[in-house]
Short mmCIF file of C-alpha atoms and ligand atoms in Angstrom, two decimals:
data_model
loop_
_atom_site.label_atom_id
_atom_site.label_comp_id
_atom_site.label_asym_id
_atom_site.label_seq_id
_atom_site.Cartn_x
_atom_site.Cartn_y
_atom_site.Cartn_z
CA MET A 229 -65.33 -76.75 24.02
CA THR A 230 -64.40 -74.15 21.60
CA SER A 231 -67.61 -71.27 20.17
CA SER A 232 -67.31 -72.80 16.74
CA ALA A 233 -68.31 -76.46 17.97
CA GLU A 234 -70.69 -74.69 20.17
CA VAL A 235 -72.50 -73.23 17.19
CA VAL A 236 -72.46 -76.30 14.73
CA LEU A 237 -73.93 -78.51 18.07
CA GLY A 238 -76.67 -76.29 18.92
CA ASP A 239 -77.80 -76.33 15.48
CA PHE A 240 -75.97 -79.14 13.44
CA LEU A 241 -79.17 -78.89 10.93
CA GLY A 242 -77.95 -75.47 10.34
CA ALA A 243 -74.58 -75.76 9.96
CA THR A 244 -74.43 -79.40 8.10
CA LEU A 245 -77.12 -77.32 5.52
CA GLY A 246 -74.58 -74.31 5.80
CA GLY A 247 -72.12 -76.58 4.26
CA TRP A 248 -70.55 -77.40 7.57
CA ARG A 249 -67.84 -80.93 6.97
CA PRO A 250 -65.43 -82.43 9.43
CA THR A 251 -61.78 -80.50 8.73
CA ASP A 252 -59.41 -80.03 11.74
CA GLN A 253 -61.93 -79.26 14.57
CA THR A 254 -63.99 -82.59 13.79
CA GLN A 255 -63.60 -83.96 17.93
CA GLY A 256 -64.04 -82.63 21.24
CA VAL A 257 -65.87 -82.65 24.43
CA CYS A 258 -69.11 -81.08 25.35
CA ALA A 259 -72.11 -81.22 28.10
CA ASN A 260 -69.56 -79.94 30.42
CA GLY A 261 -67.38 -83.06 29.67
CA ALA A 262 -69.33 -85.51 30.58
CA VAL A 263 -69.93 -86.13 26.58
CA ARG A 264 -66.83 -86.68 23.43
CA TRP A 265 -68.48 -85.85 20.39
CA GLN A 266 -66.67 -86.51 16.92
CA SER A 267 -68.00 -85.35 12.92
CA LEU A 268 -67.43 -88.28 11.11
CA ASP A 269 -68.90 -87.33 7.89
CA GLU A 270 -71.59 -84.78 6.55
CA GLY A 271 -73.42 -84.90 8.45
CA VAL A 272 -73.12 -87.80 10.80
CA LEU A 273 -71.72 -87.31 14.29
CA LEU A 274 -70.88 -89.80 16.77
CA LEU A 275 -71.57 -88.92 20.63
CA GLU A 276 -70.05 -91.33 23.60
CA PRO A 277 -70.96 -91.18 27.36
CA ALA A 278 -66.78 -90.03 28.59
CA ARG A 279 -67.25 -93.39 30.69
CA ILE A 280 -69.17 -97.02 28.46
CA ASP A 281 -68.37 -100.21 29.20
CA VAL A 282 -69.08 -103.55 27.29
CA THR A 283 -72.86 -102.58 28.38
CA THR A 284 -73.02 -99.59 27.19
CA ARG A 285 -76.02 -99.59 24.05
CA SER A 286 -75.18 -97.89 20.59
CA VAL A 287 -77.86 -96.36 18.76
CA LEU A 288 -78.22 -94.80 15.52
CA LEU A 289 -80.63 -92.19 15.11
CA SER A 290 -80.98 -91.06 11.38
CA ALA A 291 -82.85 -88.57 9.44
CA GLY A 292 -83.54 -87.40 5.88
CA VAL A 293 -83.23 -90.17 4.54
CA HIS A 294 -86.16 -88.45 2.09
CA GLY A 295 -84.38 -85.01 2.07
CA ASP A 296 -88.11 -83.40 2.20
CA GLU A 297 -88.69 -85.27 5.29
CA THR A 298 -88.37 -82.30 7.50
CA ALA A 299 -89.87 -82.90 11.03
CA PRO A 300 -87.48 -85.93 12.32
CA ILE A 301 -84.80 -83.67 10.85
CA GLU A 302 -85.32 -80.63 13.45
CA LEU A 303 -85.88 -83.52 16.43
CA LEU A 304 -82.96 -84.89 15.55
CA SER A 305 -81.35 -81.51 15.40
CA LYS A 306 -82.05 -79.77 19.14
CA ILE A 307 -81.90 -83.78 21.24
CA VAL A 308 -78.32 -83.15 19.65
CA ALA A 309 -78.53 -79.51 21.37
CA ASP A 310 -79.41 -81.19 24.51
CA ILE A 311 -76.71 -83.39 24.99
CA ALA A 312 -74.06 -80.92 23.93
CA ALA A 313 -76.10 -78.26 25.93
CA GLY A 314 -75.83 -81.25 28.92
CA ARG A 315 -79.49 -80.39 29.20
CA LEU A 316 -80.30 -84.02 27.95
CA ALA A 317 -78.02 -86.75 29.61
CA LEU A 318 -76.16 -89.48 27.75
CA ALA A 319 -76.28 -92.74 28.21
CA CYS A 320 -75.37 -94.48 25.23
CA ARG A 321 -73.58 -94.35 22.50
CA VAL A 322 -75.51 -92.47 19.60
CA LEU A 323 -74.44 -91.76 16.32
CA VAL A 324 -76.87 -88.75 14.68
CA VAL A 325 -76.91 -89.42 10.52
CA LEU A 326 -78.71 -86.58 8.27
CA GLY A 327 -79.00 -88.94 5.85
CA ASN A 328 -80.02 -87.07 2.32
CA VAL A 329 -78.17 -83.07 2.59
CA ASN A 330 -77.94 -82.92 -0.70
CA ALA A 331 -82.06 -83.22 -1.42
CA MET A 332 -81.87 -81.50 1.80
CA ARG A 333 -80.73 -78.45 0.87
CA VAL A 334 -82.83 -78.30 -2.69
CA ALA A 335 -86.18 -80.30 -0.45
CA LYS A 336 -86.74 -82.92 -2.07
CA ARG A 337 -87.50 -86.38 -1.16
CA TYR A 338 -83.93 -86.97 -2.95
CA GLU A 339 -82.35 -85.92 -6.63
CA ASP A 340 -81.69 -89.22 -9.04
CA ASP A 341 -82.98 -91.98 -6.87
CA ASP A 342 -84.77 -92.45 -4.06
CA LEU A 343 -82.02 -93.17 -0.71
CA ASN A 344 -84.03 -95.71 0.88
CA ARG A 345 -84.40 -98.44 -1.86
CA LEU A 346 -80.21 -98.54 -2.45
CA PHE A 347 -79.12 -100.33 0.78
CA GLY A 348 -77.67 -103.54 0.97
CA GLY A 349 -75.18 -103.07 -2.31
CA ARG A 350 -78.24 -102.00 -4.38
CA HIS A 351 -76.11 -98.76 -4.54
CA ALA A 352 -73.81 -100.33 -7.32
CA ARG A 353 -76.91 -100.88 -9.43
CA VAL A 354 -77.34 -97.14 -10.47
CA PRO A 355 -73.91 -96.21 -10.26
CA HIS A 356 -74.26 -92.91 -11.77
CA SER A 357 -77.08 -92.09 -9.09
CA ARG A 358 -75.78 -89.09 -7.35
CA GLU A 359 -77.54 -90.57 -4.04
CA ALA A 360 -75.55 -93.84 -4.42
CA PRO A 361 -71.74 -92.20 -3.26
CA ARG A 362 -73.98 -91.55 -0.34
CA ALA A 363 -75.65 -94.84 0.19
CA VAL A 364 -71.79 -96.40 0.56
CA ALA A 365 -71.16 -93.85 2.89
CA LEU A 366 -74.25 -94.03 5.25
CA GLU A 367 -73.20 -98.51 5.03
CA ALA A 368 -70.18 -98.17 5.81
CA ALA A 369 -70.89 -95.81 8.71
CA ALA A 370 -73.28 -97.89 10.86
CA GLN A 371 -71.22 -100.70 9.95
CA ARG A 372 -67.81 -98.34 11.74
CA PHE A 373 -70.33 -97.10 14.53
CA PHE A 374 -71.45 -101.17 15.30
CA ALA A 375 -68.28 -102.18 14.41
CA VAL A 376 -67.01 -101.15 18.30
CA ALA A 377 -70.45 -101.56 19.73
CA SER A 378 -71.38 -104.06 22.47
CA THR A 379 -72.51 -107.85 21.61
CA THR A 380 -75.04 -107.62 24.07
CA PRO A 381 -78.54 -108.87 22.82
CA GLY A 382 -80.79 -105.69 23.16
CA ALA A 383 -78.05 -103.28 23.20
CA ARG A 384 -77.83 -101.98 18.80
CA TRP A 385 -80.14 -100.12 17.85
CA HIS A 386 -81.34 -98.08 14.77
CA LEU A 387 -84.69 -96.15 15.05
CA ASP A 388 -84.48 -94.71 11.09
CA MET A 389 -87.27 -91.59 11.43
CA HIS A 390 -89.14 -90.62 8.39
CA THR A 391 -92.97 -88.73 7.47
CA ALA A 392 -94.83 -89.86 5.34
CA ILE A 393 -96.59 -88.45 2.01
CA ARG A 394 -99.80 -89.64 2.25
CA ALA A 395 -102.54 -89.51 4.41
CA SER A 396 -103.31 -93.22 7.44
CA ALA A 397 -105.13 -94.78 9.03
CA PHE A 398 -102.72 -94.77 11.63
CA GLU A 399 -100.66 -91.96 11.46
CA GLN A 400 -98.03 -92.76 13.17
CA PHE A 401 -96.63 -96.15 11.97
CA ALA A 402 -93.74 -98.50 11.88
CA LEU A 403 -91.73 -100.92 9.76
CA LEU A 404 -90.20 -103.89 10.87
CA PRO A 405 -87.58 -105.10 8.46
CA TYR A 406 -87.38 -108.82 7.78
CA THR A 407 -85.10 -110.50 9.82
CA GLY A 408 -86.25 -114.10 10.31
CA GLY A 409 -86.73 -114.48 14.06
CA ALA A 410 -89.95 -112.77 15.91
CA PRO A 411 -89.96 -109.04 17.01
CA THR A 412 -88.05 -108.36 20.01
CA ARG A 413 -90.62 -107.79 23.33
CA ALA A 414 -87.84 -104.41 23.82
CA MET A 415 -88.85 -103.07 20.56
CA PHE A 416 -92.30 -102.97 21.30
CA ASP A 417 -91.99 -101.48 24.76
CA TRP A 418 -90.43 -98.65 23.03
CA LEU A 419 -92.44 -98.07 20.44
CA ALA A 420 -96.06 -98.39 23.10
CA ASP A 421 -93.91 -96.01 24.63
CA ALA A 422 -93.45 -93.49 21.93
CA ARG A 423 -96.89 -94.40 20.38
CA ILE A 424 -97.26 -95.73 17.43
CA ALA A 425 -100.42 -97.29 16.88
CA ALA A 426 -99.69 -99.60 14.44
CA VAL A 427 -96.40 -101.94 13.22
CA LEU A 428 -95.70 -103.60 9.82
CA ILE A 429 -94.14 -106.26 9.65
CA HIS A 430 -91.58 -107.20 6.62
CA THR A 431 -91.57 -110.74 5.50
CA GLU A 432 -88.83 -110.08 3.16
CA LYS A 433 -85.70 -108.48 3.13
CA GLY A 434 -85.87 -104.78 1.64
CA ALA A 435 -82.85 -102.07 0.46
CA THR A 436 -83.74 -99.55 3.35
CA TYR A 437 -81.53 -98.54 6.06
CA SER A 438 -82.84 -100.08 8.65
CA SER A 439 -82.52 -102.89 6.40
CA PHE A 440 -79.52 -102.44 5.98
CA THR A 441 -78.48 -102.07 10.22
CA ALA A 442 -80.47 -105.01 11.16
CA ASP A 443 -79.24 -107.44 8.60
CA HIS A 444 -75.64 -106.51 8.98
CA CYS A 445 -74.72 -104.95 12.52
CA GLY A 446 -76.87 -107.40 14.58
CA ALA A 447 -79.16 -104.19 15.12
CA THR A 448 -82.83 -103.57 16.49
CA ALA A 449 -83.87 -101.62 13.91
CA CYS A 450 -86.92 -99.79 12.36
CA THR A 451 -88.92 -97.60 10.22
CA LEU A 452 -90.67 -94.83 11.96
CA GLU A 453 -93.20 -93.09 9.63
CA LEU A 454 -94.41 -89.68 11.98
CA GLY A 455 -96.98 -87.59 9.95
CA LYS A 456 -97.42 -85.72 7.03
CA VAL A 457 -94.40 -84.29 5.31
CA ARG A 458 -93.88 -80.30 6.08
CA PRO A 459 -91.04 -77.58 4.55
CA PHE A 460 -88.39 -77.01 7.35
CA GLY A 461 -90.27 -74.88 9.51
CA GLU A 462 -93.66 -75.37 8.98
CA ASN A 463 -93.89 -78.71 11.58
CA ASP A 464 -96.52 -78.72 14.60
CA LEU A 465 -93.46 -80.42 16.62
CA ALA A 466 -96.33 -81.49 19.39
CA ARG A 467 -97.13 -83.89 17.43
CA PHE A 468 -93.89 -85.67 17.61
CA ALA A 469 -93.68 -84.76 21.38
CA HIS A 470 -94.38 -89.08 21.92
CA ALA A 471 -92.18 -90.40 19.73
CA ASP A 472 -89.55 -87.14 20.56
CA ALA A 473 -89.61 -88.17 24.37
CA ALA A 474 -89.60 -91.38 24.16
CA VAL A 475 -86.27 -91.00 21.76
CA ARG A 476 -84.82 -88.80 24.78
CA ARG A 477 -85.25 -91.96 26.76
CA LEU A 478 -84.10 -94.34 24.83
CA VAL A 479 -80.81 -92.12 24.91
CA ALA A 480 -81.16 -91.39 28.54
CA GLY A 481 -81.46 -94.45 29.15
CA VAL A 482 -84.52 -93.68 31.67
CA THR A 483 -87.63 -95.56 31.26
CA ASN A 484 -91.41 -94.24 31.45
CA GLY A 485 -92.81 -95.27 33.95
CA ALA A 486 -96.04 -94.78 32.27
CA GLU A 487 -98.76 -98.04 31.38
CA ALA A 488 -98.61 -97.66 27.18
CA VAL A 489 -101.08 -99.42 25.13
CA MET A 490 -99.04 -101.60 22.16
CA PRO A 491 -100.15 -100.99 18.68
CA ARG A 492 -101.64 -103.29 16.24
CA VAL A 493 -99.40 -105.30 13.70
CA PHE A 494 -100.02 -105.92 10.38
CA THR A 495 -97.90 -108.33 8.09
CA VAL A 496 -96.85 -108.03 4.97
CA ILE A 497 -99.22 -110.77 3.26
CA GLY A 498 -98.99 -109.72 -0.88
CA GLN A 499 -98.31 -107.19 -2.68
CA ILE A 500 -99.88 -105.50 -6.08
CA THR A 501 -97.36 -105.70 -9.15
CA LYS A 502 -97.43 -103.57 -11.90
CA GLN A 503 -97.39 -105.14 -15.21
CA SER A 504 -97.35 -102.70 -17.65
CA ASP A 505 -98.16 -99.20 -18.43
CA ALA A 506 -102.22 -100.83 -18.73
CA PHE A 507 -102.31 -100.78 -14.77
CA ALA A 508 -104.49 -99.88 -13.27
CA LEU A 509 -105.13 -99.22 -9.61
CA HIS A 510 -108.47 -99.66 -8.52
CA VAL A 511 -108.33 -97.54 -5.91
CA ALA A 512 -108.53 -94.17 -4.54
CA ALA A 513 -105.43 -92.07 -5.75
CA ASP A 514 -104.96 -90.34 -2.05
CA VAL A 515 -106.23 -93.62 -0.37
CA PRO A 516 -104.91 -93.55 3.30
CA ASN A 517 -102.41 -96.06 4.05
CA PHE A 518 -104.05 -99.37 5.55
CA THR A 519 -107.01 -98.37 4.27
CA PRO A 520 -108.98 -102.13 4.56
CA PHE A 521 -110.63 -104.04 1.74
CA ALA A 522 -113.18 -106.92 2.33
CA ARG A 523 -111.92 -110.41 0.72
CA ASP A 524 -113.17 -110.56 -3.59
CA THR A 525 -112.24 -106.93 -4.12
CA VAL A 526 -110.49 -106.31 -7.21
CA LEU A 527 -107.90 -103.64 -6.26
CA ALA A 528 -106.27 -103.78 -9.35
CA GLU A 529 -105.78 -104.81 -13.30
CA ASP A 530 -102.96 -105.04 -15.89
CA GLY A 531 -104.05 -106.93 -19.14
CA ASP A 532 -104.47 -111.28 -17.85
CA TYR A 533 -103.14 -109.77 -14.30
CA ARG A 534 -105.58 -108.67 -11.60
CA TYR A 535 -105.31 -108.81 -7.46
CA VAL A 536 -108.22 -109.79 -5.31
CA VAL A 537 -108.53 -109.87 -1.89
CA THR A 538 -108.67 -113.38 -0.17
CA HIS A 539 -108.71 -112.81 2.96
CA ASP A 540 -111.72 -111.50 5.14
CA GLU A 541 -109.78 -108.30 5.23
CA GLU A 542 -106.22 -106.83 3.33
CA ARG A 543 -105.02 -103.49 4.43
CA ILE A 544 -102.92 -101.43 1.73
CA VAL A 545 -100.08 -100.00 2.29
CA PHE A 546 -98.26 -97.40 0.23
CA PRO A 547 -99.90 -97.75 -2.92
CA ASN A 548 -97.94 -96.66 -6.27
CA PRO A 549 -99.10 -96.18 -9.88
CA THR A 550 -96.67 -94.23 -11.34
CA VAL A 551 -94.27 -96.83 -10.45
CA LYS A 552 -92.54 -98.41 -13.95
CA PRO A 553 -93.03 -101.69 -14.60
CA GLY A 554 -91.84 -104.93 -12.76
CA LEU A 555 -92.72 -103.03 -9.18
CA ARG A 556 -94.17 -102.49 -6.70
CA ALA A 557 -97.62 -100.16 -6.54
CA GLY A 558 -98.55 -100.97 -3.81
CA LEU A 559 -98.46 -103.64 -0.26
CA LEU A 560 -100.46 -105.87 0.57
CA VAL A 561 -101.38 -106.28 4.94
CA VAL A 562 -103.33 -108.51 7.25
CA GLU A 563 -103.23 -107.48 10.70
CA THR A 564 -101.00 -109.65 13.06
CA THR A 565 -101.55 -108.37 16.66
CA ASP A 566 -102.58 -111.10 18.96
CA GLU A 567 -100.33 -113.44 17.59
CA THR A 568 -97.45 -111.39 16.99
CA LEU A 569 -97.89 -110.08 20.98
CA ALA A 570 -97.81 -113.52 22.05
CA ALA A 571 -94.08 -114.65 20.12
CA LEU A 572 -92.01 -111.43 21.14
CA VAL A 573 -88.79 -112.66 22.26
ZN1 ZN B 780 -89.62 -91.11 4.03
#
């Protein structure tokens, strides 16, 4: 490979932040000829083994859909460097996506709109948003990538890596998009390998990137919340070591022989909806995600509207009283570990 490509693949994050985008030098080979690479868009890189067949897995790895969630972006850039240098074997097609590059440059979650609420065509509702064209581009990139992917069951994966703003009773957790079917054992085995402590299962379609690839690309998809947000260079990447190692095993097509503990599972059973500016959320502003509340607890009030806990225990996730009226101010989940693990397909 040429020296300029070597520099880009050796530091894909730095090159992307520095403004590198596909022009003339858009493809080549690396890893001593074992890997073909192709730059498809700003922050979008395709890596393929030299030999692929009809069963080869296709794995979309995305990070930075929220521009300030730096740790997974740094991990993903290091994975690119290790594949390009031949230090990490590549057994599947990989599409690397650095999501909101403009927001990454200014260390913000987003510029105008939360990119992870604009997928599934919702970008069309905010045509003037600076995030809208990026949502269009990332949908198209995923569809092109999976259009030529194997249709063997379990051959299409998408891991969208994030870090959360607030503390959590489970530091690392995954969100599974609604698919209409039971979750797969393959995904739960992978989440256990990554030492993900908890899984939240959505019961309605969402507008996230992982919801889009599950719905439109047939991907086994999840959103990973891997700890707290910090600036570039200030992440203790050791905290992400298990998830990083599990991503690398997926990419290399190897399995971990170690016994892994299945995550606990929580299913969405309701949401708190902000009705008006009189809305009052009766939980601490910094309440950790997955904090449990007992039956009959009044969690929110807004005029005649009240949210009262009706299960023995409900846990709150992503509480946010500052949303606009009409929008979701928090999700409520109940534990469904036993029945979910018994029904994996
Ligand atoms: Zn995020």
